[in-house]
Amino acid sequence: MQPQDEHLIEVVDAILRYLHSHPDAADTVEGIAKWWLPAEWCTDIRIVQSALTRLEAQGLVHRRINADRHVLYSR
């Protein structure tokens, strides 16, 4: 497994843990990268987006567009 693949799995797991602890949370990709993941990770937005796409395909997160046209992800 490539290091990037391992990091993607870590990001997926971290997002699921965050949502378990904060079931009403919703945020943008940028907000998720900044607030939901450990700060020391400095995770690339593209990896966070890939993790969210994977979780959305599995039905574990939902994507919606708010009134300001921002894409939000939630449980």
PDB file of N, CA and C in Angstrom:
ATOM      1  N   MET A   1       0.837  -1.173   0.000  1.00  0.00           N
ATOM      2  CA  MET A   1       0.000   0.000   0.000  1.00  0.00           C
ATOM      3  C   MET A   1       0.885   1.240   0.000  1.00  0.00           C
ATOM      4  N   GLN A   2       0.536   2.212  -0.798  1.00  0.00           N
ATOM      5  CA  GLN A   2       1.289   3.458  -0.901  1.00  0.00           C
ATOM      6  C   GLN A   2       1.046   4.326   0.341  1.00  0.00           C
ATOM      7  N   PRO A   3       2.026   5.144   0.727  1.00  0.00           N
ATOM      8  CA  PRO A   3       1.833   6.032   1.886  1.00  0.00           C
ATOM      9  C   PRO A   3       0.605   6.939   1.726  1.00  0.00           C
ATOM     10  N   GLN A   4       0.358   7.394   0.508  1.00  0.00           N
ATOM     11  CA  GLN A   4      -0.804   8.259   0.273  1.00  0.00           C
ATOM     12  C   GLN A   4      -2.100   7.490   0.532  1.00  0.00           C
ATOM     13  N   ASP A   5      -2.154   6.206   0.133  1.00  0.00           N
ATOM     14  CA  ASP A   5      -3.331   5.376   0.388  1.00  0.00           C
ATOM     15  C   ASP A   5      -3.539   5.178   1.889  1.00  0.00           C
ATOM     16  N   GLU A   6      -2.455   4.976   2.610  1.00  0.00           N
ATOM     17  CA  GLU A   6      -2.542   4.815   4.060  1.00  0.00           C
ATOM     18  C   GLU A   6      -3.072   6.084   4.705  1.00  0.00           C
ATOM     19  N   HIS A   7      -2.604   7.236   4.227  1.00  0.00           N
ATOM     20  CA  HIS A   7      -3.064   8.518   4.777  1.00  0.00           C
ATOM     21  C   HIS A   7      -4.543   8.720   4.461  1.00  0.00           C
ATOM     22  N   LEU A   8      -4.975   8.334   3.266  1.00  0.00           N
ATOM     23  CA  LEU A   8      -6.387   8.441   2.902  1.00  0.00           C
ATOM     24  C   LEU A   8      -7.234   7.637   3.882  1.00  0.00           C
ATOM     25  N   ILE A   9      -6.814   6.443   4.206  1.00  0.00           N
ATOM     26  CA  ILE A   9      -7.547   5.597   5.158  1.00  0.00           C
ATOM     27  C   ILE A   9      -7.569   6.260   6.539  1.00  0.00           C
ATOM     28  N   GLU A  10      -6.455   6.859   6.943  1.00  0.00           N
ATOM     29  CA  GLU A  10      -6.413   7.575   8.225  1.00  0.00           C
ATOM     30  C   GLU A  10      -7.392   8.743   8.233  1.00  0.00           C
ATOM     31  N   VAL A  11      -7.476   9.460   7.118  1.00  0.00           N
ATOM     32  CA  VAL A  11      -8.393  10.598   7.020  1.00  0.00           C
ATOM     33  C   VAL A  11      -9.842  10.115   7.072  1.00  0.00           C
ATOM     34  N   VAL A  12     -10.147   9.054   6.352  1.00  0.00           N
ATOM     35  CA  VAL A  12     -11.497   8.474   6.395  1.00  0.00           C
ATOM     36  C   VAL A  12     -11.848   8.113   7.833  1.00  0.00           C
ATOM     37  N   ASP A  13     -10.961   7.426   8.517  1.00  0.00           N
ATOM     38  CA  ASP A  13     -11.207   7.018   9.905  1.00  0.00           C
ATOM     39  C   ASP A  13     -11.376   8.228  10.823  1.00  0.00           C
ATOM     40  N   ALA A  14     -10.555   9.249  10.636  1.00  0.00           N
ATOM     41  CA  ALA A  14     -10.641  10.444  11.475  1.00  0.00           C
ATOM     42  C   ALA A  14     -11.975  11.167  11.266  1.00  0.00           C
ATOM     43  N   ILE A  15     -12.437  11.245  10.031  1.00  0.00           N
ATOM     44  CA  ILE A  15     -13.724  11.881   9.745  1.00  0.00           C
ATOM     45  C   ILE A  15     -14.853  11.093  10.406  1.00  0.00           C
ATOM     46  N   LEU A  16     -14.806   9.777  10.302  1.00  0.00           N
ATOM     47  CA  LEU A  16     -15.842   8.956  10.929  1.00  0.00           C
ATOM     48  C   LEU A  16     -15.825   9.108  12.446  1.00  0.00           C
ATOM     49  N   ARG A  17     -14.643   9.172  13.043  1.00  0.00           N
ATOM     50  CA  ARG A  17     -14.539   9.364  14.497  1.00  0.00           C
ATOM     51  C   ARG A  17     -15.122  10.726  14.899  1.00  0.00           C
ATOM     52  N   TYR A  18     -14.801  11.746  14.111  1.00  0.00           N
ATOM     53  CA  TYR A  18     -15.308  13.084  14.408  1.00  0.00           C
ATOM     54  C   TYR A  18     -16.833  13.093  14.342  1.00  0.00           C
ATOM     55  N   LEU A  19     -17.376  12.488  13.308  1.00  0.00           N
ATOM     56  CA  LEU A  19     -18.830  12.462  13.161  1.00  0.00           C
ATOM     57  C   LEU A  19     -19.498  11.632  14.253  1.00  0.00           C
ATOM     58  N   HIS A  20     -18.815  10.610  14.732  1.00  0.00           N
ATOM     59  CA  HIS A  20     -19.351   9.824  15.837  1.00  0.00           C
ATOM     60  C   HIS A  20     -19.447  10.688  17.104  1.00  0.00           C
ATOM     61  N   SER A  21     -18.429  11.504  17.333  1.00  0.00           N
ATOM     62  CA  SER A  21     -18.397  12.374  18.512  1.00  0.00           C
ATOM     63  C   SER A  21     -19.248  13.627  18.354  1.00  0.00           C
ATOM     64  N   HIS A  22     -19.460  14.045  17.102  1.00  0.00           N
ATOM     65  CA  HIS A  22     -20.210  15.280  16.797  1.00  0.00           C
ATOM     66  C   HIS A  22     -21.251  14.966  15.716  1.00  0.00           C
ATOM     67  N   PRO A  23     -22.314  14.242  16.052  1.00  0.00           N
ATOM     68  CA  PRO A  23     -23.255  13.752  15.038  1.00  0.00           C
ATOM     69  C   PRO A  23     -23.983  14.833  14.244  1.00  0.00           C
ATOM     70  N   ASP A  24     -24.045  16.054  14.763  1.00  0.00           N
ATOM     71  CA  ASP A  24     -24.728  17.136  14.041  1.00  0.00           C
ATOM     72  C   ASP A  24     -23.767  18.022  13.252  1.00  0.00           C
ATOM     73  N   ALA A  25     -22.497  17.651  13.203  1.00  0.00           N
ATOM     74  CA  ALA A  25     -21.486  18.466  12.522  1.00  0.00           C
ATOM     75  C   ALA A  25     -21.727  18.492  11.012  1.00  0.00           C
ATOM     76  N   ALA A  26     -21.418  19.633  10.423  1.00  0.00           N
ATOM     77  CA  ALA A  26     -21.462  19.811   8.969  1.00  0.00           C
ATOM     78  C   ALA A  26     -20.435  20.879   8.622  1.00  0.00           C
ATOM     79  N   ASP A  27     -19.686  20.653   7.559  1.00  0.00           N
ATOM     80  CA  ASP A  27     -18.665  21.631   7.184  1.00  0.00           C
ATOM     81  C   ASP A  27     -18.247  21.418   5.739  1.00  0.00           C
ATOM     82  N   THR A  28     -17.486  22.383   5.237  1.00  0.00           N
ATOM     83  CA  THR A  28     -16.913  22.302   3.899  1.00  0.00           C
ATOM     84  C   THR A  28     -15.663  21.426   3.931  1.00  0.00           C
ATOM     85  N   VAL A  29     -15.151  21.110   2.772  1.00  0.00           N
ATOM     86  CA  VAL A  29     -13.903  20.335   2.703  1.00  0.00           C
ATOM     87  C   VAL A  29     -12.796  21.074   3.448  1.00  0.00           C
ATOM     88  N   GLU A  30     -12.712  22.375   3.236  1.00  0.00           N
ATOM     89  CA  GLU A  30     -11.677  23.167   3.888  1.00  0.00           C
ATOM     90  C   GLU A  30     -11.848  23.172   5.403  1.00  0.00           C
ATOM     91  N   GLY A  31     -13.089  23.318   5.864  1.00  0.00           N
ATOM     92  CA  GLY A  31     -13.361  23.309   7.294  1.00  0.00           C
ATOM     93  C   GLY A  31     -13.053  21.963   7.924  1.00  0.00           C
ATOM     94  N   ILE A  32     -13.380  20.894   7.207  1.00  0.00           N
ATOM     95  CA  ILE A  32     -13.088  19.553   7.702  1.00  0.00           C
ATOM     96  C   ILE A  32     -11.579  19.367   7.844  1.00  0.00           C
ATOM     97  N   ALA A  33     -10.841  19.798   6.837  1.00  0.00           N
ATOM     98  CA  ALA A  33      -9.378  19.674   6.890  1.00  0.00           C
ATOM     99  C   ALA A  33      -8.798  20.480   8.059  1.00  0.00           C
ATOM    100  N   LYS A  34      -9.375  21.632   8.326  1.00  0.00           N
ATOM    101  CA  LYS A  34      -8.831  22.510   9.374  1.00  0.00           C
ATOM    102  C   LYS A  34      -9.292  22.124  10.773  1.00  0.00           C
ATOM    103  N   TRP A  35     -10.564  21.750  10.938  1.00  0.00           N
ATOM    104  CA  TRP A  35     -11.139  21.585  12.268  1.00  0.00           C
ATOM    105  C   TRP A  35     -11.375  20.142  12.690  1.00  0.00           C
ATOM    106  N   TRP A  36     -11.622  19.249  11.752  1.00  0.00           N
ATOM    107  CA  TRP A  36     -11.979  17.875  12.112  1.00  0.00           C
ATOM    108  C   TRP A  36     -10.768  16.954  12.207  1.00  0.00           C
ATOM    109  N   LEU A  37      -9.679  17.321  11.595  1.00  0.00           N
ATOM    110  CA  LEU A  37      -8.493  16.460  11.555  1.00  0.00           C
ATOM    111  C   LEU A  37      -7.410  17.028  12.461  1.00  0.00           C
ATOM    112  N   PRO A  38      -6.521  16.176  12.975  1.00  0.00           N
ATOM    113  CA  PRO A  38      -5.428  16.683  13.811  1.00  0.00           C
ATOM    114  C   PRO A  38      -4.603  17.737  13.074  1.00  0.00           C
ATOM    115  N   ALA A  39      -4.331  18.836  13.741  1.00  0.00           N
ATOM    116  CA  ALA A  39      -3.612  19.961  13.137  1.00  0.00           C
ATOM    117  C   ALA A  39      -2.238  19.558  12.607  1.00  0.00           C
ATOM    118  N   GLU A  40      -1.591  18.631  13.292  1.00  0.00           N
ATOM    119  CA  GLU A  40      -0.235  18.243  12.875  1.00  0.00           C
ATOM    120  C   GLU A  40      -0.226  17.450  11.564  1.00  0.00           C
ATOM    121  N   TRP A  41      -1.376  17.002  11.113  1.00  0.00           N
ATOM    122  CA  TRP A  41      -1.424  16.253   9.857  1.00  0.00           C
ATOM    123  C   TRP A  41      -1.189  17.138   8.639  1.00  0.00           C
ATOM    124  N   CYS A  42      -1.618  18.386   8.658  1.00  0.00           N
ATOM    125  CA  CYS A  42      -1.492  19.293   7.498  1.00  0.00           C
ATOM    126  C   CYS A  42      -1.960  18.584   6.225  1.00  0.00           C
ATOM    127  N   THR A  43      -3.155  18.048   6.275  1.00  0.00           N
ATOM    128  CA  THR A  43      -3.672  17.216   5.193  1.00  0.00           C
ATOM    129  C   THR A  43      -4.068  18.037   3.984  1.00  0.00           C
ATOM    130  N   ASP A  44      -3.636  17.587   2.817  1.00  0.00           N
ATOM    131  CA  ASP A  44      -3.977  18.207   1.542  1.00  0.00           C
ATOM    132  C   ASP A  44      -5.488  18.109   1.315  1.00  0.00           C
ATOM    133  N   ILE A  45      -6.071  19.191   0.836  1.00  0.00           N
ATOM    134  CA  ILE A  45      -7.510  19.252   0.568  1.00  0.00           C
ATOM    135  C   ILE A  45      -7.941  18.138  -0.388  1.00  0.00           C
ATOM    136  N   ARG A  46      -7.095  17.778  -1.331  1.00  0.00           N
ATOM    137  CA  ARG A  46      -7.472  16.730  -2.294  1.00  0.00           C
ATOM    138  C   ARG A  46      -7.656  15.380  -1.608  1.00  0.00           C
ATOM    139  N   ILE A  47      -6.878  15.099  -0.583  1.00  0.00           N
ATOM    140  CA  ILE A  47      -7.027  13.846   0.152  1.00  0.00           C
ATOM    141  C   ILE A  47      -8.324  13.870   0.960  1.00  0.00           C
ATOM    142  N   VAL A  48      -8.620  15.021   1.569  1.00  0.00           N
ATOM    143  CA  VAL A  48      -9.875  15.149   2.311  1.00  0.00           C
ATOM    144  C   VAL A  48     -11.051  14.963   1.359  1.00  0.00           C
ATOM    145  N   GLN A  49     -10.972  15.567   0.176  1.00  0.00           N
ATOM    146  CA  GLN A  49     -12.049  15.414  -0.809  1.00  0.00           C
ATOM    147  C   GLN A  49     -12.197  13.950  -1.228  1.00  0.00           C
ATOM    148  N   SER A  50     -11.094  13.261  -1.436  1.00  0.00           N
ATOM    149  CA  SER A  50     -11.143  11.835  -1.794  1.00  0.00           C
ATOM    150  C   SER A  50     -11.781  11.015  -0.683  1.00  0.00           C
ATOM    151  N   ALA A  51     -11.434  11.334   0.559  1.00  0.00           N
ATOM    152  CA  ALA A  51     -12.017  10.620   1.698  1.00  0.00           C
ATOM    153  C   ALA A  51     -13.521  10.854   1.758  1.00  0.00           C
ATOM    154  N   LEU A  52     -13.948  12.096   1.553  1.00  0.00           N
ATOM    155  CA  LEU A  52     -15.373  12.413   1.591  1.00  0.00           C
ATOM    156  C   LEU A  52     -16.126  11.764   0.431  1.00  0.00           C
ATOM    157  N   THR A  53     -15.508  11.715  -0.724  1.00  0.00           N
ATOM    158  CA  THR A  53     -16.122  11.054  -1.880  1.00  0.00           C
ATOM    159  C   THR A  53     -16.320   9.571  -1.585  1.00  0.00           C
ATOM    160  N   ARG A  54     -15.329   8.960  -0.983  1.00  0.00           N
ATOM    161  CA  ARG A  54     -15.427   7.540  -0.610  1.00  0.00           C
ATOM    162  C   ARG A  54     -16.545   7.327   0.412  1.00  0.00           C
ATOM    163  N   LEU A  55     -16.597   8.181   1.432  1.00  0.00           N
ATOM    164  CA  LEU A  55     -17.626   8.056   2.465  1.00  0.00           C
ATOM    165  C   LEU A  55     -19.023   8.324   1.902  1.00  0.00           C
ATOM    166  N   GLU A  56     -19.118   9.258   0.978  1.00  0.00           N
ATOM    167  CA  GLU A  56     -20.405   9.547   0.350  1.00  0.00           C
ATOM    168  C   GLU A  56     -20.877   8.348  -0.486  1.00  0.00           C
ATOM    169  N   ALA A  57     -19.979   7.728  -1.214  1.00  0.00           N
ATOM    170  CA  ALA A  57     -20.321   6.554  -2.031  1.00  0.00           C
ATOM    171  C   ALA A  57     -20.800   5.401  -1.154  1.00  0.00           C
ATOM    172  N   GLN A  58     -20.306   5.337   0.074  1.00  0.00           N
ATOM    173  CA  GLN A  58     -20.700   4.285   1.016  1.00  0.00           C
ATOM    174  C   GLN A  58     -21.951   4.668   1.806  1.00  0.00           C
ATOM    175  N   GLY A  59     -22.454   5.877   1.569  1.00  0.00           N
ATOM    176  CA  GLY A  59     -23.646   6.332   2.273  1.00  0.00           C
ATOM    177  C   GLY A  59     -23.389   6.756   3.708  1.00  0.00           C
ATOM    178  N   LEU A  60     -22.131   7.022   4.052  1.00  0.00           N
ATOM    179  CA  LEU A  60     -21.770   7.384   5.423  1.00  0.00           C
ATOM    180  C   LEU A  60     -21.749   8.886   5.661  1.00  0.00           C
ATOM    181  N   VAL A  61     -21.626   9.670   4.609  1.00  0.00           N
ATOM    182  CA  VAL A  61     -21.775  11.122   4.687  1.00  0.00           C
ATOM    183  C   VAL A  61     -22.667  11.566   3.537  1.00  0.00           C
ATOM    184  N   HIS A  62     -23.243  12.742   3.731  1.00  0.00           N
ATOM    185  CA  HIS A  62     -24.114  13.320   2.718  1.00  0.00           C
ATOM    186  C   HIS A  62     -23.576  14.685   2.332  1.00  0.00           C
ATOM    187  N   ARG A  63     -23.730  14.997   1.071  1.00  0.00           N
ATOM    188  CA  ARG A  63     -23.264  16.271   0.534  1.00  0.00           C
ATOM    189  C   ARG A  63     -24.481  17.117   0.211  1.00  0.00           C
ATOM    190  N   ARG A  64     -24.432  18.391   0.605  1.00  0.00           N
ATOM    191  CA  ARG A  64     -25.507  19.309   0.244  1.00  0.00           C
ATOM    192  C   ARG A  64     -24.919  20.680  -0.032  1.00  0.00           C
ATOM    193  N   ILE A  65     -25.663  21.471  -0.764  1.00  0.00           N
ATOM    194  CA  ILE A  65     -25.238  22.840  -1.085  1.00  0.00           C
ATOM    195  C   ILE A  65     -26.116  23.785  -0.282  1.00  0.00           C
ATOM    196  N   ASN A  66     -25.485  24.670   0.494  1.00  0.00           N
ATOM    197  CA  ASN A  66     -26.264  25.603   1.307  1.00  0.00           C
ATOM    198  C   ASN A  66     -26.664  26.827   0.481  1.00  0.00           C
ATOM    199  N   ALA A  67     -27.323  27.759   1.118  1.00  0.00           N
ATOM    200  CA  ALA A  67     -27.831  28.955   0.423  1.00  0.00           C
ATOM    201  C   ALA A  67     -26.707  29.805  -0.166  1.00  0.00           C
ATOM    202  N   ASP A  68     -25.518  29.739   0.427  1.00  0.00           N
ATOM    203  CA  ASP A  68     -24.365  30.497  -0.075  1.00  0.00           C
ATOM    204  C   ASP A  68     -23.608  29.756  -1.166  1.00  0.00           C
ATOM    205  N   ARG A  69     -24.151  28.622  -1.595  1.00  0.00           N
ATOM    206  CA  ARG A  69     -23.568  27.776  -2.649  1.00  0.00           C
ATOM    207  C   ARG A  69     -22.299  27.067  -2.188  1.00  0.00           C
ATOM    208  N   HIS A  70     -22.112  26.914  -0.876  1.00  0.00           N
ATOM    209  CA  HIS A  70     -20.997  26.133  -0.355  1.00  0.00           C
ATOM    210  C   HIS A  70     -21.437  24.672  -0.252  1.00  0.00           C
ATOM    211  N   VAL A  71     -20.543  23.776  -0.570  1.00  0.00           N
ATOM    212  CA  VAL A  71     -20.822  22.348  -0.433  1.00  0.00           C
ATOM    213  C   VAL A  71     -20.467  21.938   0.985  1.00  0.00           C
ATOM    214  N   LEU A  72     -21.460  21.379   1.687  1.00  0.00           N
ATOM    215  CA  LEU A  72     -21.275  20.931   3.060  1.00  0.00           C
ATOM    216  C   LEU A  72     -21.399  19.423   3.138  1.00  0.00           C
ATOM    217  N   TYR A  73     -20.634  18.843   4.026  1.00  0.00           N
ATOM    218  CA  TYR A  73     -20.695  17.398   4.267  1.00  0.00           C
ATOM    219  C   TYR A  73     -21.138  17.177   5.702  1.00  0.00           C
ATOM    220  N   SER A  74     -22.001  16.189   5.897  1.00  0.00           N
ATOM    221  CA  SER A  74     -22.515  15.860   7.208  1.00  0.00           C
ATOM    222  C   SER A  74     -22.860  14.375   7.258  1.00  0.00           C
ATOM    223  N   ARG A  75     -23.263  13.948   8.433  1.00  0.00           N
ATOM    224  CA  ARG A  75     -23.633  12.559   8.627  1.00  0.00           C
ATOM    225  C   ARG A  75     -25.011  12.290   8.099  1.00  0.00           C
TER     226      ARG A  75
END
